[in-house]
PDB file of C-alpha atoms in Angstrom:
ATOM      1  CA  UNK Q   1    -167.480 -57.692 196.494  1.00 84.00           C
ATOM      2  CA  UNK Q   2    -164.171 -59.850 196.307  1.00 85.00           C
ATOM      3  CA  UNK Q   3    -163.568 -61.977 199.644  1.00 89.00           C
ATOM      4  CA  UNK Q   4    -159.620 -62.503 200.038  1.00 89.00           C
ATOM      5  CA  UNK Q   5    -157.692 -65.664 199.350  1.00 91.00           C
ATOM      6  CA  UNK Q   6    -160.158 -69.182 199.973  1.00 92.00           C
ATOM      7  CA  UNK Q   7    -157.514 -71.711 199.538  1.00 92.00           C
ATOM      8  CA  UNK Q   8    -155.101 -70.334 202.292  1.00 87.00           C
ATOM      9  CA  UNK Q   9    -155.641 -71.997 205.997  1.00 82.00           C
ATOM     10  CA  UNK Q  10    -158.078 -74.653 206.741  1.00 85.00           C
ATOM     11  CA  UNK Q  11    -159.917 -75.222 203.738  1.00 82.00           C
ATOM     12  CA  UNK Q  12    -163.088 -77.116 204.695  1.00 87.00           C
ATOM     13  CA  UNK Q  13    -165.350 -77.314 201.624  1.00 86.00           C
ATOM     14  CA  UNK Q  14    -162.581 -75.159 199.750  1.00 90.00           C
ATOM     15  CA  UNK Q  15    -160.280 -78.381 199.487  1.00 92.00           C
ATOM     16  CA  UNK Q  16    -163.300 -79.988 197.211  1.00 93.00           C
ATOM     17  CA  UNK Q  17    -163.110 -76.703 194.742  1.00 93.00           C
ATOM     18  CA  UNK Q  18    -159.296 -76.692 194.507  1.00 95.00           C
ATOM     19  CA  UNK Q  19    -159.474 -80.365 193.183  1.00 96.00           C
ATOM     20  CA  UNK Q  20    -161.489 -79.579 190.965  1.00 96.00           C
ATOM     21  CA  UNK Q  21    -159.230 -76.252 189.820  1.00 96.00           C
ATOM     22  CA  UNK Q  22    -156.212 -78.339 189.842  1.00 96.00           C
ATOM     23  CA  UNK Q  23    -157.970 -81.050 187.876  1.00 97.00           C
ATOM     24  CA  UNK Q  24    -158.950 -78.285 185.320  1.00 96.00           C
ATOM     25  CA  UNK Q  25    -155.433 -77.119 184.468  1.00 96.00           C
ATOM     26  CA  UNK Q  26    -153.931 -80.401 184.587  1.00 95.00           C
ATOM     27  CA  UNK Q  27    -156.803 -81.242 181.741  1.00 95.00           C
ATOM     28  CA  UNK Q  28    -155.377 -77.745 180.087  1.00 94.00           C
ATOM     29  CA  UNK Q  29    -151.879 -78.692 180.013  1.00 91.00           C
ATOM     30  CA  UNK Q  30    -152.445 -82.285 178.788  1.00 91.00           C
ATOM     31  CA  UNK Q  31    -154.519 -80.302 176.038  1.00 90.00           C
ATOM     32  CA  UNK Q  32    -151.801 -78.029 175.425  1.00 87.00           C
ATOM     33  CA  UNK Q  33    -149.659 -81.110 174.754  1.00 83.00           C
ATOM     34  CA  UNK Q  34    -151.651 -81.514 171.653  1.00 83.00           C
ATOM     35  CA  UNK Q  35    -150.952 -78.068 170.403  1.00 80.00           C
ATOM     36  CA  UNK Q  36    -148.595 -77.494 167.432  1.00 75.00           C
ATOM     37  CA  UNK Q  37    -145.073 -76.741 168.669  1.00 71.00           C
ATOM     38  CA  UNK Q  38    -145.008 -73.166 168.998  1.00 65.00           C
ATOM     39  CA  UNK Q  39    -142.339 -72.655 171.920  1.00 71.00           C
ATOM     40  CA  UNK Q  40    -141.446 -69.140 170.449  1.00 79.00           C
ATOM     41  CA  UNK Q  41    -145.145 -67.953 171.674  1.00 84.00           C
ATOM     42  CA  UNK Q  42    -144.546 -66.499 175.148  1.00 88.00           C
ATOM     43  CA  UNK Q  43    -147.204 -68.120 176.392  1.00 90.00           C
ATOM     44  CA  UNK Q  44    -145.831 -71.339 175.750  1.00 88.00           C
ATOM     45  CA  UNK Q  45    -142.466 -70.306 176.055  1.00 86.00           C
ATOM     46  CA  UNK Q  46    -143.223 -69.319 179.731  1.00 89.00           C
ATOM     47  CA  UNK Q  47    -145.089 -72.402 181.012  1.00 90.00           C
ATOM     48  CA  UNK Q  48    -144.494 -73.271 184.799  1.00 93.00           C
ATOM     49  CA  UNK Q  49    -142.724 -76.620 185.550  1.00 91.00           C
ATOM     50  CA  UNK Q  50    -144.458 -76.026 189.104  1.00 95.00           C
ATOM     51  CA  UNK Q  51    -146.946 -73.896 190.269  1.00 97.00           C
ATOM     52  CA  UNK Q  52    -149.628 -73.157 192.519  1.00 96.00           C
ATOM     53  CA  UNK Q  53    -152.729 -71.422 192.717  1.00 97.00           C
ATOM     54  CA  UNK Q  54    -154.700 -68.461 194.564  1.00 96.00           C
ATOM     55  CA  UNK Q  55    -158.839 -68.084 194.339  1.00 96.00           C
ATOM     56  CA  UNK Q  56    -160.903 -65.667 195.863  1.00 96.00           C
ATOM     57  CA  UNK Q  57    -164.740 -65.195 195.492  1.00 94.00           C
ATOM     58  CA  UNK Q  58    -166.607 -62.589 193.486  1.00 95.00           C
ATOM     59  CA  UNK Q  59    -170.059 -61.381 193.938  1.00 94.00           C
ATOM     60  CA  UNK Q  60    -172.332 -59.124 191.978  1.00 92.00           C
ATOM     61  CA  UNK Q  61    -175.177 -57.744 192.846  1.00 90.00           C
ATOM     62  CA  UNK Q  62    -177.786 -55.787 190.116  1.00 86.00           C
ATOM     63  CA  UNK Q  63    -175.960 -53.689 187.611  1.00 84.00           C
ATOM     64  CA  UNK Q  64    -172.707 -55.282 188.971  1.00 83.00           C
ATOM     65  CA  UNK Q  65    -169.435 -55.621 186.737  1.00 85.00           C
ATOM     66  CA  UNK Q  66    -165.985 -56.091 186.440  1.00 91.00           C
ATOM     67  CA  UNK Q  67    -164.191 -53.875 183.879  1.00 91.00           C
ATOM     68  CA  UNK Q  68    -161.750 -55.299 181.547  1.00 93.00           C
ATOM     69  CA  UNK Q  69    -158.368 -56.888 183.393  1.00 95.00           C
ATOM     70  CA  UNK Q  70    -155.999 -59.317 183.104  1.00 96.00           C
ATOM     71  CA  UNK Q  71    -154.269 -60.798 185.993  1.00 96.00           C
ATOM     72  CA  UNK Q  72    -150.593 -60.096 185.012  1.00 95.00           C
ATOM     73  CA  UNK Q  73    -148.664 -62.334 187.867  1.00 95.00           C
ATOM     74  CA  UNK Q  74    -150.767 -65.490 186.537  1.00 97.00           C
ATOM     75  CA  UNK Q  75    -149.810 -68.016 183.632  1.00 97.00           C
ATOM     76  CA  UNK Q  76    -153.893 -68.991 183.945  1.00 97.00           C
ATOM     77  CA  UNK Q  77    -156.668 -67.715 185.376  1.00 98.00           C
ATOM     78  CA  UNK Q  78    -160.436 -69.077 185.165  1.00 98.00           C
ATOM     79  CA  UNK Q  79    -163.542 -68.793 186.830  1.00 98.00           C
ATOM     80  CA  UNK Q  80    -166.005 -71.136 188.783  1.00 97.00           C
ATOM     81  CA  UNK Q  81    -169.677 -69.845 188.489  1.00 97.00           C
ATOM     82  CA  UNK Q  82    -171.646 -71.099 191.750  1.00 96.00           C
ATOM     83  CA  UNK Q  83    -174.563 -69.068 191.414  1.00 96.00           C
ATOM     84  CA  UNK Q  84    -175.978 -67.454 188.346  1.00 96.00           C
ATOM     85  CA  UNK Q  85    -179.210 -65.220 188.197  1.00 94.00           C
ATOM     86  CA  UNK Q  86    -182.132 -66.875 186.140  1.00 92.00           C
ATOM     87  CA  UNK Q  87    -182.148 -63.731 184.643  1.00 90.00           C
ATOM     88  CA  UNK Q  88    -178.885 -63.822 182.812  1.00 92.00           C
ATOM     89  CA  UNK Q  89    -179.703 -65.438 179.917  1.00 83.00           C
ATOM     90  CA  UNK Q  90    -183.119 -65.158 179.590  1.00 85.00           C
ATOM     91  CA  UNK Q  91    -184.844 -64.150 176.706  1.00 85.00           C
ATOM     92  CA  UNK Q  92    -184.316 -60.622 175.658  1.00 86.00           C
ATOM     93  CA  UNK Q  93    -181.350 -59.674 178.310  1.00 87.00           C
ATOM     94  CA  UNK Q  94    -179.127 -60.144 175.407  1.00 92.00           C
ATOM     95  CA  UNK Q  95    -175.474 -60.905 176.967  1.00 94.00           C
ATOM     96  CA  UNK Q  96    -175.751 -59.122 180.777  1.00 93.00           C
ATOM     97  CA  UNK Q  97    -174.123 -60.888 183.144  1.00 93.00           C
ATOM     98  CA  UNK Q  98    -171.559 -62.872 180.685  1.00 95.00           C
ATOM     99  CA  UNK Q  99    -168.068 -62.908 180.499  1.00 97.00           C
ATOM    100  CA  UNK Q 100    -166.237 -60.596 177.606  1.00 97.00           C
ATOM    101  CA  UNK Q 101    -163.128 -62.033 176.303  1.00 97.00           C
ATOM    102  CA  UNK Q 102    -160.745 -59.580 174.538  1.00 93.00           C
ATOM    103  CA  UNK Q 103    -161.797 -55.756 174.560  1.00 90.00           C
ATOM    104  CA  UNK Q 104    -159.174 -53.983 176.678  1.00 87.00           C
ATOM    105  CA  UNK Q 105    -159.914 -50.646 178.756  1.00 79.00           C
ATOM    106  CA  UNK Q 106    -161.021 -47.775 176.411  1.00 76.00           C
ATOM    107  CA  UNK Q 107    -157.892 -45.933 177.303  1.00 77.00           C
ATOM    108  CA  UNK Q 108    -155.885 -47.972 175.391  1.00 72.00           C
ATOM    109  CA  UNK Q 109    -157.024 -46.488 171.589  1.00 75.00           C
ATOM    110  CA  UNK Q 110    -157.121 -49.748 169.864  1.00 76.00           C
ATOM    111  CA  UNK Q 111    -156.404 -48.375 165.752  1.00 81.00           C
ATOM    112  CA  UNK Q 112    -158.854 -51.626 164.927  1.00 83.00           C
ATOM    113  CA  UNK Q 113    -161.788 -53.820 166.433  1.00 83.00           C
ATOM    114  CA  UNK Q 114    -160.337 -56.588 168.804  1.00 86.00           C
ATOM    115  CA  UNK Q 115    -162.157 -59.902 168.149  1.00 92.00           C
ATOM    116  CA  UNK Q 116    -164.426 -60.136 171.211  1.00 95.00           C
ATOM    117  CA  UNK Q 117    -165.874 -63.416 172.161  1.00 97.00           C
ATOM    118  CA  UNK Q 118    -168.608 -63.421 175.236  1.00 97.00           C
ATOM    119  CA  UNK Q 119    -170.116 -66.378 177.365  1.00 97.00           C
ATOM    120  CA  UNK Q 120    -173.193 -67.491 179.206  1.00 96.00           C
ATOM    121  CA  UNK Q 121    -172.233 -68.510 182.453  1.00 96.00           C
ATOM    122  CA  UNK Q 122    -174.145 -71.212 183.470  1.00 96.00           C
ATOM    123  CA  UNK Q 123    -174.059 -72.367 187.578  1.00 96.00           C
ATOM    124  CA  UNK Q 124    -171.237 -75.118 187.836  1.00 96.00           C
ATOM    125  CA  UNK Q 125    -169.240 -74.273 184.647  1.00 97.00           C
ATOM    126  CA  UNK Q 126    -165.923 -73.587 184.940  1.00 97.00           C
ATOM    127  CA  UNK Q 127    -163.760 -71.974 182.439  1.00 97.00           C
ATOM    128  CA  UNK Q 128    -160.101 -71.723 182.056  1.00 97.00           C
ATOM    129  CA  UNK Q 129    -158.027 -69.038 179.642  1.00 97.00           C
ATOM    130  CA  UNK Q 130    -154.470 -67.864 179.527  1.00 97.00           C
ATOM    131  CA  UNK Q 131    -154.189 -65.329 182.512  1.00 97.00           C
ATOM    132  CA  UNK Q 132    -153.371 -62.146 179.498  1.00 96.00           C
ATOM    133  CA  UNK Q 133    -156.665 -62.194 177.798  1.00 96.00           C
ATOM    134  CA  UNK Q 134    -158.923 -58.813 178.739  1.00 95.00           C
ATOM    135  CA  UNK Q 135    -162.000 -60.026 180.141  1.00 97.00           C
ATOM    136  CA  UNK Q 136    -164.761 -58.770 181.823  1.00 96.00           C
ATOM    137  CA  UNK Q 137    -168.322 -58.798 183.284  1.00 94.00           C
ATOM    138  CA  UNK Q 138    -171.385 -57.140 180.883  1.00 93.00           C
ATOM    139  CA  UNK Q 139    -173.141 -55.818 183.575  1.00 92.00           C
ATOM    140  CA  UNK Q 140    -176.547 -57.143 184.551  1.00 92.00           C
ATOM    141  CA  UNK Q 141    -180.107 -55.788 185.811  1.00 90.00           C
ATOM    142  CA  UNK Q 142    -180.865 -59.125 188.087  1.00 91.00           C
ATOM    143  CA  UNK Q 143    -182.433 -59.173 191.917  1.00 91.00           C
ATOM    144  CA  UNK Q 144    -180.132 -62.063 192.411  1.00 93.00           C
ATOM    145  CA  UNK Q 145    -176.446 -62.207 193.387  1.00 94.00           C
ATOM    146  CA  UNK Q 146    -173.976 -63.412 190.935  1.00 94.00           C
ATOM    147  CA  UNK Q 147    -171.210 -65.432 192.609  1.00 96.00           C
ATOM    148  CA  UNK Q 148    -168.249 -67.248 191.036  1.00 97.00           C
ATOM    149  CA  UNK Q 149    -164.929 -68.056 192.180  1.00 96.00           C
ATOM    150  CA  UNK Q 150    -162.021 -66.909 190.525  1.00 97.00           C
ATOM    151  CA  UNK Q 151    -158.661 -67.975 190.108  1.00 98.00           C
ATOM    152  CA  UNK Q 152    -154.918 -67.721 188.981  1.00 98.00           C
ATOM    153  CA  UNK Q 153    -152.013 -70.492 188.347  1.00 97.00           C
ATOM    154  CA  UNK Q 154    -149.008 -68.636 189.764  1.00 97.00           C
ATOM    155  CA  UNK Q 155    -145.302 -70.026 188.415  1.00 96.00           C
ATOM    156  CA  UNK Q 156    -143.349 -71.013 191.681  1.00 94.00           C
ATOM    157  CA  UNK Q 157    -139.479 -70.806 191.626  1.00 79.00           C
TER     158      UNK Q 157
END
């Protein structure tokens, strides 16, 4: 289930969250400053001077998953995890539930093995990756929801 945009409108509680985004990618881009000079890399290359942001809420219920994406009008993307299901995580689930980073769709005939990192999310973690990497959701056996809040930076003119 994806709800549509949070952040447009009144935002009640939703101001709080996109502080926190905002605070997130600021903390990326300082990072970034760090980074050896690379402006040839298009991700570099293309980073906004301004930009803005859209979120909208995810939830998964048992044996729920996203399939690999990427969310091609974003520079960044990340996730908020609000609610995570004890189960995900626990001993002998081995990674259902996490997040996948960089195995694109089967219909894409890789010739070799991507490197594929996954993650545990854990309730109040936020992450933050450039808006082109594959990702998705292992699915997960869980009588919980799963509930996170996702998110792009979107260049503005």
């Amino acid at each position: 289930k994806h709800t549509a945009e949070i952040l447009g409108g009144p935002k009640g509680p939703a101001a709080a969250l996109e502080g926190m985004i905002r605070s997130a990618v600021e903390d990326y881009e300082n990072h970034m400053e760090s980074w050896p000079a690379r402006s040839s890399h298009p991700f570099i290359a293309t980073r906004p001077r301004r930009w803005g942001l859209t979120a909208w809420a995810v939830v998964l219920e048992t044996q729920g998953y996203q399939t690999a994406h990427i969310h091609p009008d974003g520079w960044l993307s990340g996730v908020y995890y609000v609610k995570v299901p004890a189960a995900i995580g626990a001993d002998g689930q081995g990674q259902a539930g996490w997040i996948e980073f960089g195995r694109p769709r089967a219909h894409y005939h890789c010739t070799r093995e991507p490197e594929v990192k996954a993650f545990r999310p854990e309730e109040g973690l936020m992450m933050v990756f450039p808006s082109y990497f594959y990702h998705r959701t292992i699915p997960f056996e869980a009588a919980e929801q799963r509930i996170s809040i996702a998110f792009d930076v979107l260049p503005e003119a």
